[in-house]
């Protein structure tokens, strides 16, 4: 495979945007296709963010593209977990040694920084562009686009297609129709719902700023990550069905009573609890495994290849590590993609399977 001059990345999320920066810095012509609208104009998809915990594995990749320091300025260090029991007692569990921490970052804020940087470098982004077909033999994609003047379809050929389009990847969908392609998805019994602890008077933090807060309750939990504006993004991980579950919270009275009994110290911090609970979606949690990640000149990366549940905060960090290692392989193999593509899956498959199992 000769050096590709024209690369398509499917998905303008965190991993696709970061990878486009890496590749553009190496001199490749890169086009990124995203089925959703431009979040810089339309705003991020509400109720699904789950603030991200950026750890050293993710930071190493950002350092290589020169974005670690700008993002650290808007990230909030979390030096450990603050555990809240039912009586409101607090316990602190440090992350590692003194001075070590992970960082709370906004998913949409980080994504916007990456898209802006990629565009500055010359990456082309096409939003509202849904991929309806991927031809693995011709290395072409069929794009359905909506605009003010109507809709239409275009078929475009590329030298290389990279599927960075998440757990429900259209690119992986094309690979699933090929021979000897292994694929599994495993939904857990819990879903999640995003809630908010707003900032206090004067944009102050109502609970400890530099910590990841957890309310563990045996079979479910609530977590809270800090935001620069003094608020906390909270996520309730909760069974879909059972004696204590989303299924049992049928009205506002049920929700209020559940929080009053289970998270009494949180209830007084959430004046918009019922509004958030009713308006934000209840979303599923799934683990994705597949192999091979490569067919001809098409490759999967990030959640498209190895989606995991968010409890260790390693999905984004693992995807960023994919990008960093792919870049290293391009150095090692002098841009020889014939060697790079099988190498990335051989290196990353065992590691991503391990974090999913853990």
Short mmCIF file of N, CA, C and O in Angstrom, two decimals, residues 232-321:
data_model
loop_
_atom_site.label_atom_id
_atom_site.label_comp_id
_atom_site.label_asym_id
_atom_site.label_seq_id
_atom_site.Cartn_x
_atom_site.Cartn_y
_atom_site.Cartn_z
N UNK A 232 -21.31 20.93 39.01
CA UNK A 232 -20.85 19.55 38.91
C UNK A 232 -21.77 18.81 37.95
O UNK A 232 -23.00 18.94 38.03
N UNK A 233 -21.17 18.05 37.04
CA UNK A 233 -21.94 17.16 36.20
C UNK A 233 -22.08 15.83 36.93
O UNK A 233 -21.08 15.19 37.26
N UNK A 234 -23.29 15.43 37.20
CA UNK A 234 -23.56 14.21 37.96
C UNK A 234 -24.12 13.14 37.02
O UNK A 234 -24.82 13.45 36.06
N UNK A 235 -23.81 11.90 37.35
CA UNK A 235 -24.33 10.78 36.58
C UNK A 235 -24.84 9.72 37.53
O UNK A 235 -24.10 9.26 38.41
N UNK A 236 -26.10 9.35 37.35
CA UNK A 236 -26.71 8.27 38.13
C UNK A 236 -26.60 6.98 37.31
O UNK A 236 -27.16 6.88 36.23
N UNK A 237 -25.82 6.02 37.81
CA UNK A 237 -25.73 4.69 37.21
C UNK A 237 -26.70 3.79 37.98
O UNK A 237 -26.51 3.56 39.18
N UNK A 238 -27.71 3.27 37.30
CA UNK A 238 -28.87 2.72 37.99
C UNK A 238 -29.46 1.59 37.16
O UNK A 238 -29.49 1.67 35.92
N UNK A 239 -29.96 0.51 37.79
CA UNK A 239 -30.56 -0.59 37.01
C UNK A 239 -31.79 -0.11 36.22
O UNK A 239 -32.55 0.74 36.68
N UNK A 240 -31.97 -0.69 35.05
CA UNK A 240 -33.16 -0.39 34.27
C UNK A 240 -34.41 -0.99 34.92
O UNK A 240 -35.46 -0.37 34.95
N UNK A 241 -34.26 -2.21 35.46
CA UNK A 241 -35.41 -2.93 36.01
C UNK A 241 -35.05 -3.55 37.35
O UNK A 241 -33.88 -3.71 37.68
N UNK A 242 -36.07 -3.87 38.13
CA UNK A 242 -35.85 -4.48 39.43
C UNK A 242 -36.56 -3.72 40.52
O UNK A 242 -37.27 -2.72 40.26
N UNK A 243 -36.38 -4.15 41.77
CA UNK A 243 -37.05 -3.50 42.89
C UNK A 243 -36.62 -2.05 43.07
O UNK A 243 -37.41 -1.20 43.46
N UNK A 244 -35.35 -1.78 42.84
CA UNK A 244 -34.84 -0.41 42.88
C UNK A 244 -34.27 -0.13 41.51
O UNK A 244 -33.19 -0.61 41.15
N UNK A 245 -34.98 0.65 40.69
CA UNK A 245 -34.59 0.80 39.28
C UNK A 245 -35.29 2.00 38.66
O UNK A 245 -36.21 2.59 39.23
N UNK A 246 -34.83 2.35 37.44
CA UNK A 246 -35.50 3.40 36.68
C UNK A 246 -36.98 3.04 36.46
O UNK A 246 -37.85 3.92 36.45
N UNK A 247 -37.23 1.77 36.27
CA UNK A 247 -38.59 1.31 36.00
C UNK A 247 -39.56 1.64 37.14
O UNK A 247 -40.76 1.81 36.91
N UNK A 248 -39.04 1.74 38.36
CA UNK A 248 -39.88 2.00 39.53
C UNK A 248 -40.11 3.49 39.79
O UNK A 248 -40.97 3.86 40.59
N UNK A 249 -39.30 4.35 39.15
CA UNK A 249 -39.44 5.79 39.35
C UNK A 249 -40.39 6.34 38.29
O UNK A 249 -39.97 6.85 37.25
N UNK A 250 -41.68 6.23 38.56
CA UNK A 250 -42.68 6.50 37.53
C UNK A 250 -43.15 7.95 37.49
O UNK A 250 -43.73 8.40 36.51
N UNK A 251 -42.94 8.71 38.57
CA UNK A 251 -43.41 10.10 38.59
C UNK A 251 -42.49 10.94 39.47
O UNK A 251 -41.55 10.42 40.09
N UNK A 252 -42.79 12.25 39.53
CA UNK A 252 -41.93 13.17 40.29
C UNK A 252 -41.87 12.80 41.76
O UNK A 252 -40.82 12.93 42.40
N UNK A 253 -42.97 12.35 42.31
CA UNK A 253 -43.00 11.98 43.72
C UNK A 253 -42.06 10.80 43.99
O UNK A 253 -41.33 10.80 44.99
N UNK A 254 -42.04 9.82 43.09
CA UNK A 254 -41.14 8.67 43.24
C UNK A 254 -39.68 9.11 43.21
O UNK A 254 -38.87 8.66 44.01
N UNK A 255 -39.36 10.00 42.27
CA UNK A 255 -37.98 10.47 42.13
C UNK A 255 -37.54 11.23 43.37
O UNK A 255 -36.46 10.99 43.93
N UNK A 256 -38.40 12.16 43.83
CA UNK A 256 -38.06 12.97 45.01
C UNK A 256 -37.89 12.08 46.24
O UNK A 256 -36.92 12.25 47.02
N UNK A 257 -38.77 11.15 46.43
CA UNK A 257 -38.68 10.27 47.59
C UNK A 257 -37.43 9.40 47.53
O UNK A 257 -36.75 9.20 48.55
N UNK A 258 -37.11 8.90 46.35
CA UNK A 258 -35.92 8.06 46.19
C UNK A 258 -34.66 8.84 46.56
O UNK A 258 -33.79 8.34 47.30
N UNK A 259 -34.53 10.06 46.05
CA UNK A 259 -33.33 10.86 46.36
C UNK A 259 -33.31 11.27 47.83
O UNK A 259 -32.24 11.31 48.45
N UNK A 260 -34.46 11.58 48.39
CA UNK A 260 -34.51 11.96 49.80
C UNK A 260 -34.04 10.82 50.71
O UNK A 260 -33.37 11.05 51.73
N UNK A 261 -34.37 9.60 50.34
CA UNK A 261 -33.98 8.45 51.15
C UNK A 261 -32.56 7.96 50.85
O UNK A 261 -31.87 7.49 51.75
N UNK A 262 -32.14 8.08 49.60
CA UNK A 262 -30.90 7.45 49.16
C UNK A 262 -29.72 8.42 49.10
O UNK A 262 -28.59 8.06 49.43
N UNK A 263 -29.99 9.65 48.65
CA UNK A 263 -28.94 10.67 48.52
C UNK A 263 -29.40 11.95 49.21
O UNK A 263 -29.52 13.01 48.56
N UNK A 264 -29.65 11.94 50.51
CA UNK A 264 -30.23 13.11 51.17
C UNK A 264 -29.35 14.36 51.10
O UNK A 264 -29.86 15.48 50.99
N UNK A 265 -28.02 14.19 51.12
CA UNK A 265 -27.14 15.36 51.06
C UNK A 265 -27.08 15.95 49.66
O UNK A 265 -26.72 17.11 49.49
N UNK A 266 -27.45 15.16 48.63
CA UNK A 266 -27.43 15.66 47.25
C UNK A 266 -28.72 16.42 46.94
O UNK A 266 -28.70 17.43 46.23
N UNK A 267 -29.80 15.94 47.48
CA UNK A 267 -31.11 16.51 47.14
C UNK A 267 -31.15 18.02 47.35
O UNK A 267 -31.66 18.76 46.50
N UNK A 268 -30.59 18.49 48.45
CA UNK A 268 -30.62 19.93 48.74
C UNK A 268 -29.70 20.73 47.82
O UNK A 268 -29.81 21.95 47.76
N UNK A 269 -28.81 20.03 47.09
CA UNK A 269 -27.89 20.70 46.16
C UNK A 269 -28.42 20.72 44.73
O UNK A 269 -27.80 21.31 43.86
N UNK A 270 -29.57 20.07 44.48
CA UNK A 270 -30.10 19.91 43.12
C UNK A 270 -31.48 20.54 42.99
O UNK A 270 -32.50 19.84 42.98
N UNK A 271 -31.57 21.85 42.87
CA UNK A 271 -32.89 22.47 42.74
C UNK A 271 -33.61 22.10 41.45
O UNK A 271 -34.84 22.17 41.38
N UNK A 272 -32.85 21.67 40.43
CA UNK A 272 -33.45 21.32 39.14
C UNK A 272 -33.50 19.81 38.94
O UNK A 272 -33.57 19.33 37.80
N UNK A 273 -33.49 19.05 40.03
CA UNK A 273 -33.46 17.59 39.92
C UNK A 273 -34.57 17.04 39.05
O UNK A 273 -34.33 16.27 38.12
N UNK A 274 -35.81 17.41 39.33
CA UNK A 274 -36.94 16.83 38.60
C UNK A 274 -36.91 17.24 37.13
O UNK A 274 -37.21 16.42 36.23
N UNK A 275 -36.53 18.47 36.86
CA UNK A 275 -36.42 18.92 35.46
C UNK A 275 -35.36 18.11 34.72
O UNK A 275 -35.59 17.62 33.61
N UNK A 276 -34.18 17.96 35.35
CA UNK A 276 -33.11 17.19 34.71
C UNK A 276 -33.51 15.74 34.53
O UNK A 276 -33.26 15.14 33.47
N UNK A 277 -34.11 15.18 35.54
CA UNK A 277 -34.48 13.76 35.49
C UNK A 277 -35.49 13.49 34.38
O UNK A 277 -35.40 12.48 33.68
N UNK A 278 -36.42 14.41 34.19
CA UNK A 278 -37.46 14.20 33.18
C UNK A 278 -36.99 14.54 31.77
O UNK A 278 -37.46 13.93 30.80
N UNK A 279 -36.08 15.48 31.64
CA UNK A 279 -35.70 15.94 30.30
C UNK A 279 -34.48 15.22 29.73
O UNK A 279 -34.35 15.08 28.51
N UNK A 280 -33.58 14.76 30.60
CA UNK A 280 -32.39 14.07 30.10
C UNK A 280 -32.69 12.59 29.84
O UNK A 280 -33.40 11.96 30.62
N UNK A 281 -32.15 12.05 28.77
CA UNK A 281 -32.46 10.65 28.42
C UNK A 281 -31.84 9.66 29.40
O UNK A 281 -30.87 9.96 30.09
N UNK A 282 -32.42 8.49 29.45
CA UNK A 282 -31.83 7.36 30.15
C UNK A 282 -31.10 6.53 29.11
O UNK A 282 -31.72 6.01 28.19
N UNK A 283 -29.80 6.43 29.24
CA UNK A 283 -28.99 5.84 28.18
C UNK A 283 -28.37 4.52 28.62
O UNK A 283 -28.18 4.27 29.81
N UNK A 284 -28.04 3.69 27.64
CA UNK A 284 -27.51 2.35 27.89
C UNK A 284 -25.99 2.37 27.99
O UNK A 284 -25.32 3.32 27.55
N UNK A 285 -25.45 1.29 28.54
CA UNK A 285 -24.01 1.12 28.68
C UNK A 285 -23.62 -0.22 28.06
O UNK A 285 -24.17 -1.26 28.42
N UNK A 286 -22.66 -0.18 27.15
CA UNK A 286 -22.35 -1.37 26.37
C UNK A 286 -20.84 -1.54 26.21
O UNK A 286 -20.10 -0.56 26.17
N UNK A 287 -20.41 -2.78 26.16
CA UNK A 287 -19.03 -3.12 25.83
C UNK A 287 -19.01 -3.73 24.44
O UNK A 287 -19.81 -4.62 24.13
N UNK A 288 -18.11 -3.23 23.58
CA UNK A 288 -17.99 -3.68 22.20
C UNK A 288 -16.62 -4.34 22.00
O UNK A 288 -15.59 -3.77 22.37
N UNK A 289 -16.61 -5.53 21.42
CA UNK A 289 -15.36 -6.16 21.02
C UNK A 289 -15.50 -6.67 19.59
O UNK A 289 -16.59 -7.13 19.21
N UNK A 290 -14.44 -6.57 18.82
CA UNK A 290 -14.48 -7.08 17.45
C UNK A 290 -13.06 -7.38 16.97
O UNK A 290 -12.08 -6.93 17.57
N UNK A 291 -12.98 -8.14 15.89
CA UNK A 291 -11.69 -8.44 15.27
C UNK A 291 -11.95 -9.13 13.94
O UNK A 291 -12.85 -9.96 13.86
N UNK A 292 -11.17 -8.80 12.91
CA UNK A 292 -10.08 -7.84 12.86
C UNK A 292 -10.57 -6.40 12.74
O UNK A 292 -11.72 -6.16 12.39
N UNK A 293 -9.69 -5.47 13.06
CA UNK A 293 -10.01 -4.05 12.93
C UNK A 293 -9.70 -3.52 11.53
O UNK A 293 -10.04 -2.37 11.22
N UNK A 294 -9.06 -4.34 10.72
CA UNK A 294 -8.58 -3.89 9.41
C UNK A 294 -9.14 -4.78 8.31
O UNK A 294 -9.15 -6.01 8.44
N UNK A 295 -9.65 -4.16 7.27
CA UNK A 295 -10.02 -4.85 6.04
C UNK A 295 -9.52 -4.00 4.88
O UNK A 295 -9.94 -2.84 4.72
N UNK A 296 -8.61 -4.56 4.09
CA UNK A 296 -8.05 -3.83 2.94
C UNK A 296 -7.50 -2.49 3.40
O UNK A 296 -6.55 -2.44 4.18
N UNK A 297 -8.10 -1.40 2.98
CA UNK A 297 -7.60 -0.06 3.34
C UNK A 297 -8.57 0.68 4.26
O UNK A 297 -8.70 1.90 4.20
N UNK A 298 -9.25 -0.10 5.09
CA UNK A 298 -10.18 0.46 6.07
C UNK A 298 -9.80 -0.06 7.44
O UNK A 298 -9.53 -1.26 7.61
N UNK A 299 -9.78 0.82 8.45
CA UNK A 299 -9.37 0.44 9.79
C UNK A 299 -10.28 1.10 10.82
O UNK A 299 -10.77 2.21 10.63
N UNK A 300 -10.53 0.39 11.92
CA UNK A 300 -11.32 0.91 13.03
C UNK A 300 -10.39 1.41 14.13
O UNK A 300 -9.29 0.88 14.32
N UNK A 301 -10.88 2.39 14.90
CA UNK A 301 -10.09 2.95 15.99
C UNK A 301 -11.04 3.47 17.07
O UNK A 301 -12.20 3.78 16.79
N UNK A 302 -10.57 3.54 18.30
CA UNK A 302 -11.40 4.07 19.38
C UNK A 302 -12.58 3.16 19.68
O UNK A 302 -12.50 1.94 19.55
N UNK A 303 -13.69 3.77 20.10
CA UNK A 303 -14.87 2.99 20.49
C UNK A 303 -15.43 2.14 19.36
O UNK A 303 -16.11 1.14 19.62
N UNK A 304 -15.18 2.51 18.12
CA UNK A 304 -15.64 1.69 17.00
C UNK A 304 -15.01 0.30 17.04
O UNK A 304 -15.61 -0.68 16.63
N UNK A 305 -13.80 0.23 17.59
CA UNK A 305 -13.10 -1.04 17.69
C UNK A 305 -13.24 -1.68 19.06
O UNK A 305 -13.23 -2.91 19.19
N UNK A 306 -13.39 -0.85 20.11
CA UNK A 306 -13.32 -1.38 21.48
C UNK A 306 -14.07 -0.48 22.47
O UNK A 306 -13.47 0.09 23.37
N UNK A 307 -15.37 -0.36 22.33
CA UNK A 307 -16.15 0.46 23.26
C UNK A 307 -16.23 -0.19 24.64
O UNK A 307 -16.40 -1.41 24.74
N UNK A 308 -16.09 0.61 25.69
CA UNK A 308 -16.16 0.08 27.06
C UNK A 308 -17.06 0.95 27.92
O UNK A 308 -17.34 2.10 27.60
N UNK A 309 -17.49 0.37 29.06
CA UNK A 309 -18.30 1.13 30.01
C UNK A 309 -17.40 2.15 30.73
O UNK A 309 -16.18 1.97 30.80
N UNK A 310 -17.99 3.23 31.28
CA UNK A 310 -17.18 4.37 31.71
C UNK A 310 -16.67 4.35 33.15
O UNK A 310 -16.12 5.34 33.61
N UNK A 311 -16.80 3.23 33.87
CA UNK A 311 -16.59 3.28 35.31
C UNK A 311 -15.14 3.57 35.72
O UNK A 311 -14.90 4.09 36.79
N UNK A 312 -14.18 3.19 34.90
CA UNK A 312 -12.79 3.52 35.20
C UNK A 312 -12.33 4.78 34.45
O UNK A 312 -11.17 5.16 34.55
N UNK A 313 -13.23 5.40 33.70
CA UNK A 313 -12.86 6.62 32.99
C UNK A 313 -11.75 6.42 31.97
O UNK A 313 -10.89 7.28 31.81
N UNK A 314 -11.76 5.28 31.27
CA UNK A 314 -10.64 4.98 30.38
C UNK A 314 -11.02 4.88 28.90
O UNK A 314 -10.16 4.60 28.07
N UNK A 315 -12.27 5.12 28.54
CA UNK A 315 -12.66 5.02 27.14
C UNK A 315 -11.96 6.03 26.27
O UNK A 315 -11.32 5.68 25.26
N UNK A 316 -12.05 7.31 26.64
CA UNK A 316 -11.38 8.36 25.87
C UNK A 316 -9.87 8.17 25.92
O UNK A 316 -9.17 8.31 24.91
N UNK A 317 -9.33 7.87 27.11
CA UNK A 317 -7.89 7.72 27.24
C UNK A 317 -7.36 6.58 26.38
O UNK A 317 -6.30 6.68 25.77
N UNK A 318 -8.12 5.48 26.29
CA UNK A 318 -7.72 4.36 25.43
C UNK A 318 -7.77 4.77 23.96
O UNK A 318 -6.90 4.40 23.17
N UNK A 319 -8.79 5.55 23.57
CA UNK A 319 -8.88 6.02 22.20
C UNK A 319 -7.76 6.97 21.84
O UNK A 319 -7.19 6.90 20.74
N UNK A 320 -7.42 7.86 22.76
CA UNK A 320 -6.29 8.78 22.52
C UNK A 320 -4.98 7.99 22.41
O UNK A 320 -4.10 8.34 21.63
N UNK A 321 -4.86 6.94 23.21
CA UNK A 321 -3.67 6.10 23.13
C UNK A 321 -3.58 5.41 21.78
O UNK A 321 -2.48 5.23 21.23
#
